[in-house]
Amino acid sequence: MQEWANQLCENRQFGSKMTDSKYFTTTKKGEIFELKAELNSDKKEKKKEAVKKVIASMTVGKDVSALFPDVVNCMQTDNLELKKLVYLYLMNYAKSQPDMAIMAVNTFVKDCEDLNPLIRALAVRTMGCIRVDKITEYLCEPLRKCLKDEDPYVRKTAAVCVAKLHDINAQLVEDQGFLDTLKDLISDSNPMVVANAVAALSEIAESHPNSNLLDLNPQTINKLLTALNECTEWGQIFILDCLANYSPRDDRESQSICERVTPRLSHANSAVVLSAVKVLMKFMEMLPKDLDYYGTLLKKLAPPLVTLLSAEPELQYVALRNINLIVQRRPEILKHEMKVFFVKYNDPIYVKLEKLDIMIRLASQANIAQVLAELKEYATEVDVDFVRKAVRAIGRCAIKVEQSAERCVSTLLDLIQTKVNYVVQEAIVVIKDIFRKYPNKYESVIATLCEHLESLDEPEARAAMIWIVGEYAERIDNADELLESFLEGFHDESTQVQLQLLTAIVKLFLKKPTETQELVQQVLSLATQDSDNPDLRDRGYIYWRLLSTDPVAAKEVVLAEKPLISEETDLIEPTLLEELICHIGTLASVYHKPPSAFVEGSRGVQHKRLTSSAGSGESVESPDTGSAAVSEAPPTVIPSQGDLLGDLLNLDLTPPTSTGPPPAAAPGMQLGAMDLLGGGLDSLMGDESEPPPIPLRTDTPQSPQPPHQSPSPPDYSPTELGGDIGGSPAMGAGFGAPPAAMPASFNAPISGGLDDLFDLGGGGGMTMGTYIPPKTVWLPAMKAKGLEISGTFVRRSGVIQMEMTLNNKAMSVMSDFAIQFNRNSFGLAPAGPLQILTPISPNQSIEAALPLSTVGPVMKMEPLNNLQVAVKNNIDVFYFSCQYPISMLFLEDGKMERQVFLATWKDIPNENESQFQIKDCHLNSDAASNKLQGSNIFTIAKRTVEGQDMLYQSMKLTNGIWVLAELRVQAGNPNYT
Amino acid sequence: MIHSLFLINHAGDIFLEKHWKSVISRSVCDYFFEAKEKAVEPENVPPVLQTPHHYLISIYRDKLFFLSVVQTEVPPLFVIEFLHRVADTIQDYFGECSESLINDNVVTVYELLEEMLDNGFPLATESNVLKEMIRPPTILRSVVNTLTGSSNVGDKLPTGQLSSIPWRRAGVKYTNNEAYFDVIEEIDAIVDKSGTTVFAEIQGVIEASVRLTGMPDLSMTFMNPSLLDDVSFHPCVRFKRWESERALSFIPPDGNFTLMNYHVSSQNLVTIPVYVKQNICFFETGPCGRLDITIGPKQTMGKTVEALMVTIHMPKAVLSANLTATQGNYRYDLATKVLVWDIGKLNPQKLPNLRGSLSLQSGAPKPEDNPSLNIDLKIQQVAISGLKVSRLEMNGEKYKPFKGVKYLTKAGNFQVRT
């Protein structure tokens, strides 16, 4: 279609006659032909009708791009409707016909000068929607004029246009100074212009985390609050979301903003209400709790939240997800509103489940009777998922409200009497939890439970029942018979049940050694000899040895007192909760995940945190700042040596030496139009730092900050380097628990792959051999229907391998595995199919190693070492991304000739240089050099200058880029440049 | 912001798409279809879905899915509200929101969508403003258009977009000036087996139909504003006046609009107008059960309960119902397992009763779930919460308008558990 369409256009352009009738054999093509004739008609009306028909075809997804020149010809008209229609068409097809689109430019420029502001606005609006680079150049001048137009309608349209242009060509927008003009518009006299400017700036800021675009100060805040009262509902949302990013100077300012935002709680638009709730929830933290106003504010928050629940179900769902956060943070707001969360039978299931969750969170001694009555009601509903969750909820109530435990247990027993299979099974699972919370209190019910033994067919319920039998074996007369009955089909059971059974029988044996000897031998042999599952085998052997060597010790181990469980387990972790409170109303709040964990396109999302008057805890640890490492840093530092990796970053990128005398590095970075490291590096070397790591530093004053030595980059530069080159969730976390023998206290934000690599420098025992980062979880089971993948990357004898542990946490068997990579910076691709020959049964885990090649398609990733992976199995396709250590890309032949090295070194332009420090390494230069060689970082030369050892090193990446490094090691000083 | 919109019908066909930024392939909807498949019932499709590169936020209205695609962090409520606004606008323009009507007016819908969003930012969502730019189709207009060759797209700048009262257009003129208000209350309640009210609240709304010349400034006061727990207003209402005097003061939009929503939930204020005596049971032995329902008036404030209707979702095993109704008639839909008893007016002297036997699928076990009763009713001339408008005044214009307030109570989500 597209092809003949293009041909058609060419024919038109060259003025050839329409002889291609063969293209119009089908009715569909005939239609196009007819339209073409009509479009070129002299009659205005006919023209307009034709354009309408074209648009109609376009909206239903038909390709009418062939008519491009004909439609554009209709653009020069004074009929506004026709003009609008042509604009609609242009926006849709300009991208596919960039050359033709240029034809339209003149009309646009002319329209931008029109007397009618509606036309001016329309022209500037449409131009911004034509996503063609060539057009954007012509757009700048008209846009500049429109931003200063006398008519606010034009200004507000132009403000949005800046955001559009930024999306197409960010550099252009910055160069032209549009961002500053946009910032000025925040102080515009017209509230709609203000709102649109805020909206545009917010959108730009999201793709631009470092720019202080929305630099809020009390004056701008005042402007925004004024505009808030007068602009449209949508504008109010933008402004409120923007306000939420502001940190008031003191509680007085906080209170005054709250006072001015409170009226928004009565808005008919639920998004306005929720954004206002966000601002209030955040700024409330600043207010002293004894203030009268604080109490008033708390009271004002409840009614609007309740009202949100009478809206459409979709709105309810989002509101409920947010209320779930709010009740965890401030349960007092809704503590009297339990009833609004009662479930109606015709609520959609997603609303039902959320309501249930909140009911449990609000359950207290005061309302538990009501809640239980409701839950019991729900347990007789039709929807199986809902019923199950309701039964579980009863158990959670028992654990949460101690006084109600007895009533909960009797309710559960009632439910068991219904004999509805899945109800019974759920009930048994939760009763197990109740036993864990209140040991030795409700054992009287065991007899009832045992009656239902046969009906249990779900692993979780069976495992729970077995646990109960084992735990209370001494009180159950026929415990041995019961357990024996399970043993018959031992190999058909899921791992969960097998493990439980093993433990339960050992418990039984320890309690009644005389009668059960045979049973225990049977289970031990089943577990150790006949099972393929390593977990089961290991546990079997441990028990076996314990029992055979020291039965007393066995008793102490196996029958040890267990810690009580509490309801805390299902609460959101407080630091995460604080961050989520700052994101009320956003997608993050719906998913209960920090934005950094999932929002695409916003690199380096700013971590918001509640600034509380009480100075509450720090914000959640972001995976990419590696703060976990900071907190693990030991308070004292043993000065050591060997900072290699800092130098690794003192890297320069030069083209492969095969091109003769190495030219300056800059062109090298453009290898294959792919400025892999280069692009990353350039942006790294920028003077702006990423905000997140800085607070982290200040948060941990114990983290050593030895004086910087030598011409070091600005203080935060290394932070950035680490953050972008290697900083990755995986690496950061991996660093948290390094296998290093000595306390490795790097400046943590540096973290990242290179630090990891350096772990081997710190870890004295691990001489030679490539550094293998510890496995980290790439794909949590929650996200992948029970499949958990953890893994790492390693270079073994010249082959890059991806080593994975696949763990099946679902109830069903998984098979038919396959793996695929997205294009990535270094062209990594699987060198063969994923070798998982046997299906993975529930709770089994399997190790798999996948050799990788580096000849796959290349695309620059952000961060550079990011790898997006898709794994398929019989259930679904799952996606995750992980980061690999750069070090695995270093080739064995990365040793550069000395002369070449020298020449190259000199030719490296300054802009490709980077300096980096690695602190507190405990190695002398030789040891360091040896260790690095294990990872294919070769020392070319060593020189001693003024008591410092200088190591000159080279490494070669798989894509042929050389990296040269100078490593300065000074004895007794922990810093190396 | 909002990137694209797909309209999808009940069967899962995409029949309209609109992109406000670059074009996103339809294939992104596959994730949605997958979720739809899984949810079985269209109502149960989760409104927010995550895909590897996009987020899909959808609403289900009038048997249509409005599915929007977003790429960046956008408040989901913002998107959902907007989608409802799109559906409202289509309904407002064409009378109803259906696939065939949208297809018939596809270009107008497309023009509307283009006016409603710019680059994903809402542009003009007030129906007054939209109607000034794109006139809704009427038979008369299409005749006039063909005769005169004029278009149905306005060529003037929509004045409302600029003023501080964007909801009202300038230069409104009527020969008959009238302002009517409907106070409509819906009772949401759950009543348990024994007749005790588990939960009850009232959702109230004041719908206005205002056709007044010029720039009238209205103010409305209530006899008992303290009843209201939570209120939300049309943007035209001056919040300060409400805070200080509990009066609604506003310059109204032209035409029909929702002036305010309110909420009454303090239990003691919510009266349930009828009581229901019911007994639905299934026998342990034999494939049958019994049903006996009686409805009587409880507190109706001296007014008649009308349009009384009982809807019961029966357990799957119920094959047929052999019942007798003393008033009205009943029908049992075998396919959906829904029993509807349409009673009509409630006569306090002779209470309506429905009784008889239910037959079950032979061999099927006794149903585990008890069906809930859904009650529908209407009471004219009364707001069940007791809310009353005391005065309605107009300033700013000289003429004397016709004014009127009507009250109506309805059952919202009124459930009786068995």
Tab-separated table of N, CA and C in Angstrom, chain B residues 325-400:
chain	number	residue	atom	x	y	z
B	325	ALA	N	-47.088	-13.341	41.852
B	325	ALA	CA	-46.915	-11.994	42.383
B	325	ALA	C	-48.297	-11.411	42.645
B	326	THR	N	-48.474	-10.820	43.852
B	326	THR	CA	-49.763	-10.201	44.121
B	326	THR	C	-49.887	-8.879	43.387
B	327	GLN	N	-48.777	-8.343	42.995
B	327	GLN	CA	-48.803	-7.085	42.248
B	327	GLN	C	-47.639	-7.070	41.262
B	328	GLY	N	-47.841	-6.473	40.134
B	328	GLY	CA	-46.795	-6.369	39.122
B	328	GLY	C	-46.518	-7.725	38.496
B	329	ASN	N	-45.457	-7.793	37.697
B	329	ASN	CA	-45.128	-9.086	37.120
B	329	ASN	C	-43.634	-9.343	37.209
B	330	TYR	N	-43.299	-10.603	37.068
B	330	TYR	CA	-41.893	-10.976	37.218
B	330	TYR	C	-41.446	-11.710	35.966
B	331	ARG	N	-40.142	-11.719	35.699
B	331	ARG	CA	-39.610	-12.577	34.648
B	331	ARG	C	-38.243	-13.083	35.073
B	332	TYR	N	-37.965	-14.271	34.650
B	332	TYR	CA	-36.687	-14.875	34.989
B	332	TYR	C	-35.931	-15.155	33.707
B	333	ASP	N	-34.793	-14.535	33.558
B	333	ASP	CA	-33.985	-14.726	32.356
B	333	ASP	C	-33.010	-15.865	32.604
B	334	LEU	N	-33.229	-16.948	31.887
B	334	LEU	CA	-32.436	-18.145	32.116
B	334	LEU	C	-30.966	-17.926	31.769
B	335	ALA	N	-30.729	-17.146	30.726
B	335	ALA	CA	-29.347	-16.968	30.254
B	335	ALA	C	-28.510	-16.205	31.283
B	336	THR	N	-29.051	-15.113	31.793
B	336	THR	CA	-28.259	-14.316	32.727
B	336	THR	C	-28.543	-14.680	34.175
B	337	LYS	N	-29.533	-15.538	34.409
B	337	LYS	CA	-29.934	-15.954	35.758
B	337	LYS	C	-30.396	-14.759	36.589
B	338	VAL	N	-31.103	-13.869	35.943
B	338	VAL	CA	-31.564	-12.695	36.667
B	338	VAL	C	-33.091	-12.735	36.774
B	339	LEU	N	-33.558	-12.585	37.999
B	339	LEU	CA	-34.989	-12.522	38.241
B	339	LEU	C	-35.359	-11.061	38.478
B	340	VAL	N	-36.297	-10.556	37.666
B	340	VAL	CA	-36.717	-9.165	37.838
B	340	VAL	C	-38.196	-9.145	38.189
B	341	TRP	N	-38.495	-8.453	39.253
B	341	TRP	CA	-39.896	-8.319	39.660
B	341	TRP	C	-40.252	-6.841	39.588
B	342	ASP	N	-41.063	-6.501	38.628
B	342	ASP	CA	-41.419	-5.104	38.412
B	342	ASP	C	-42.733	-4.835	39.133
B	343	ILE	N	-42.703	-4.037	40.191
B	343	ILE	CA	-43.879	-3.875	41.041
B	343	ILE	C	-44.675	-2.628	40.690
B	344	GLY	N	-43.963	-1.535	40.428
B	344	GLY	CA	-44.683	-0.280	40.185
B	344	GLY	C	-44.914	0.458	41.493
B	345	LYS	N	-46.094	0.999	41.660
B	345	LYS	CA	-46.399	1.787	42.854
B	345	LYS	C	-46.566	0.903	44.076
B	346	LEU	N	-46.097	1.405	45.205
B	346	LEU	CA	-46.239	0.635	46.434
B	346	LEU	C	-47.511	1.091	47.155
B	347	ASN	N	-48.424	0.147	47.352
B	347	ASN	CA	-49.673	0.457	48.039
B	347	ASN	C	-49.546	0.014	49.497
B	348	PRO	N	-49.553	0.987	50.438
B	348	PRO	CA	-49.311	0.620	51.832
B	348	PRO	C	-50.432	-0.259	52.406
B	349	GLN	N	-51.608	-0.217	51.795
B	349	GLN	CA	-52.691	-1.037	52.313
B	349	GLN	C	-52.545	-2.502	51.900
B	350	LYS	N	-52.016	-2.682	50.720
B	350	LYS	CA	-51.936	-4.052	50.198
B	350	LYS	C	-50.495	-4.280	49.739
B	351	LEU	N	-49.706	-4.894	50.633
B	351	LEU	CA	-48.275	-5.013	50.354
B	351	LEU	C	-48.022	-6.038	49.251
B	352	PRO	N	-47.163	-5.697	48.324
B	352	PRO	CA	-46.852	-6.639	47.246
B	352	PRO	C	-46.051	-7.829	47.772
B	353	ASN	N	-46.363	-8.976	47.230
B	353	ASN	CA	-45.686	-10.190	47.667
B	353	ASN	C	-45.397	-11.060	46.449
B	354	LEU	N	-44.262	-11.712	46.507
B	354	LEU	CA	-43.889	-12.629	45.422
B	354	LEU	C	-43.470	-13.930	46.082
B	355	ARG	N	-44.124	-14.992	45.754
B	355	ARG	CA	-43.727	-16.258	46.370
B	355	ARG	C	-43.900	-17.399	45.404
B	356	GLY	N	-43.233	-18.507	45.714
B	356	GLY	CA	-43.334	-19.669	44.856
B	356	GLY	C	-42.091	-20.513	44.978
B	357	SER	N	-41.899	-21.377	44.015
B	357	SER	CA	-40.773	-22.312	44.127
B	357	SER	C	-39.765	-22.058	43.018
B	358	LEU	N	-38.548	-22.446	43.301
B	358	LEU	CA	-37.466	-22.360	42.322
B	358	LEU	C	-37.042	-23.779	42.025
B	359	SER	N	-36.815	-24.061	40.772
B	359	SER	CA	-36.316	-25.415	40.517
B	359	SER	C	-34.871	-25.353	40.075
B	360	LEU	N	-34.127	-26.309	40.579
B	360	LEU	CA	-32.691	-26.334	40.312
B	360	LEU	C	-32.369	-27.400	39.297
B	361	GLN	N	-31.223	-27.279	38.740
B	361	GLN	CA	-30.683	-28.294	37.858
B	361	GLN	C	-30.617	-29.588	38.669
B	362	SER	N	-31.113	-30.667	38.120
B	362	SER	CA	-31.094	-31.885	38.919
B	362	SER	C	-29.645	-32.363	39.056
B	363	GLY	N	-29.335	-32.825	40.239
B	363	GLY	CA	-27.976	-33.319	40.483
B	363	GLY	C	-27.015	-32.245	40.922
B	364	ALA	N	-27.364	-30.982	40.699
B	364	ALA	CA	-26.452	-29.915	41.113
B	364	ALA	C	-26.462	-29.813	42.634
B	365	PRO	N	-25.326	-29.510	43.223
B	365	PRO	CA	-25.309	-29.377	44.678
B	365	PRO	C	-26.084	-28.144	45.092
B	366	LYS	N	-26.475	-28.099	46.317
B	366	LYS	CA	-27.185	-26.952	46.863
B	366	LYS	C	-26.323	-25.697	46.706
B	367	PRO	N	-26.853	-24.639	46.129
B	367	PRO	CA	-26.016	-23.448	45.884
B	367	PRO	C	-25.395	-22.927	47.182
B	368	GLU	N	-24.122	-22.563	47.076
B	368	GLU	CA	-23.418	-22.096	48.267
B	368	GLU	C	-23.664	-20.618	48.509
B	369	ASP	N	-23.827	-19.892	47.452
B	369	ASP	CA	-23.958	-18.449	47.629
B	369	ASP	C	-25.419	-18.059	47.698
B	370	ASN	N	-25.706	-17.112	48.555
B	370	ASN	CA	-27.056	-16.606	48.647
B	370	ASN	C	-27.187	-15.387	47.752
B	371	PRO	N	-28.250	-15.339	46.975
B	371	PRO	CA	-28.392	-14.188	46.078
B	371	PRO	C	-28.715	-12.915	46.860
B	372	SER	N	-28.244	-11.787	46.346
B	372	SER	CA	-28.599	-10.496	46.942
B	372	SER	C	-29.744	-9.886	46.161
B	373	LEU	N	-30.575	-9.117	46.844
B	373	LEU	CA	-31.671	-8.416	46.173
B	373	LEU	C	-31.226	-6.989	45.886
B	374	ASN	N	-31.501	-6.530	44.703
B	374	ASN	CA	-31.221	-5.143	44.379
B	374	ASN	C	-32.556	-4.425	44.236
B	375	ILE	N	-32.741	-3.361	44.982
B	375	ILE	CA	-34.033	-2.680	44.974
B	375	ILE	C	-33.928	-1.366	44.197
B	376	ASP	N	-34.888	-1.155	43.332
B	376	ASP	CA	-34.989	0.127	42.626
B	376	ASP	C	-36.270	0.814	43.043
B	377	LEU	N	-36.216	2.099	43.248
B	377	LEU	CA	-37.457	2.808	43.566
B	377	LEU	C	-37.282	4.289	43.282
B	378	LYS	N	-38.400	4.986	43.301
B	378	LYS	CA	-38.388	6.431	43.090
B	378	LYS	C	-39.409	7.061	44.021
B	379	ILE	N	-39.060	8.182	44.594
B	379	ILE	CA	-40.055	8.945	45.354
B	379	ILE	C	-39.992	10.377	44.849
B	380	GLN	N	-41.101	10.837	44.284
B	380	GLN	CA	-41.130	12.194	43.745
B	380	GLN	C	-41.304	13.212	44.857
B	381	GLN	N	-40.899	14.397	44.593
B	381	GLN	CA	-41.196	15.547	45.462
B	381	GLN	C	-40.571	15.483	46.839
B	382	VAL	N	-39.557	14.675	47.000
B	382	VAL	CA	-38.914	14.685	48.308
B	382	VAL	C	-37.435	14.319	48.148
B	383	ALA	N	-36.612	15.011	48.914
B	383	ALA	CA	-35.211	14.600	49.019
B	383	ALA	C	-35.106	13.887	50.354
B	384	ILE	N	-34.741	12.626	50.307
B	384	ILE	CA	-34.856	11.783	51.484
B	384	ILE	C	-33.987	12.275	52.646
B	385	SER	N	-32.938	13.000	52.335
B	385	SER	CA	-32.099	13.525	53.409
B	385	SER	C	-32.790	14.678	54.126
B	386	GLY	N	-33.810	15.245	53.506
B	386	GLY	CA	-34.492	16.381	54.103
B	386	GLY	C	-33.944	17.711	53.621
B	387	LEU	N	-33.013	17.666	52.702
B	387	LEU	CA	-32.431	18.915	52.192
B	387	LEU	C	-33.495	19.736	51.464
B	388	LYS	N	-33.499	21.050	51.746
B	388	LYS	CA	-34.478	21.918	51.077
B	388	LYS	C	-33.824	23.224	50.669
B	389	VAL	N	-34.138	23.669	49.486
B	389	VAL	CA	-33.660	24.969	49.036
B	389	VAL	C	-34.574	26.036	49.619
B	390	SER	N	-33.978	27.059	50.223
B	390	SER	CA	-34.872	28.073	50.786
B	390	SER	C	-35.052	29.253	49.844
B	391	ARG	N	-33.991	29.716	49.222
B	391	ARG	CA	-34.140	30.890	48.348
B	391	ARG	C	-33.265	30.747	47.114
B	392	LEU	N	-33.704	31.361	46.051
B	392	LEU	CA	-32.880	31.460	44.859
B	392	LEU	C	-32.981	32.886	44.348
B	393	GLU	N	-31.875	33.592	44.323
B	393	GLU	CA	-31.913	34.993	43.917
B	393	GLU	C	-31.017	35.228	42.717
B	394	MET	N	-31.362	36.292	41.981
B	394	MET	CA	-30.538	36.624	40.833
B	394	MET	C	-30.126	38.090	40.888
B	395	ASN	N	-28.860	38.333	40.656
B	395	ASN	CA	-28.365	39.709	40.558
B	395	ASN	C	-27.724	39.907	39.199
B	396	GLY	N	-27.442	41.163	38.912
B	396	GLY	CA	-26.663	41.443	37.707
B	396	GLY	C	-27.505	41.661	36.460
B	397	GLU	N	-28.729	41.175	36.443
B	397	GLU	CA	-29.596	41.406	35.291
B	397	GLU	C	-30.934	41.942	35.794
B	398	LYS	N	-31.633	42.615	34.907
B	398	LYS	CA	-32.835	43.314	35.368
B	398	LYS	C	-34.113	42.488	35.260
B	399	TYR	N	-34.166	41.571	34.266
B	399	TYR	CA	-35.416	40.845	34.034
B	399	TYR	C	-35.730	39.901	35.202
B	400	LYS	N	-36.959	39.391	35.212
B	400	LYS	CA	-37.374	38.443	36.252
B	400	LYS	C	-37.438	37.041	35.647
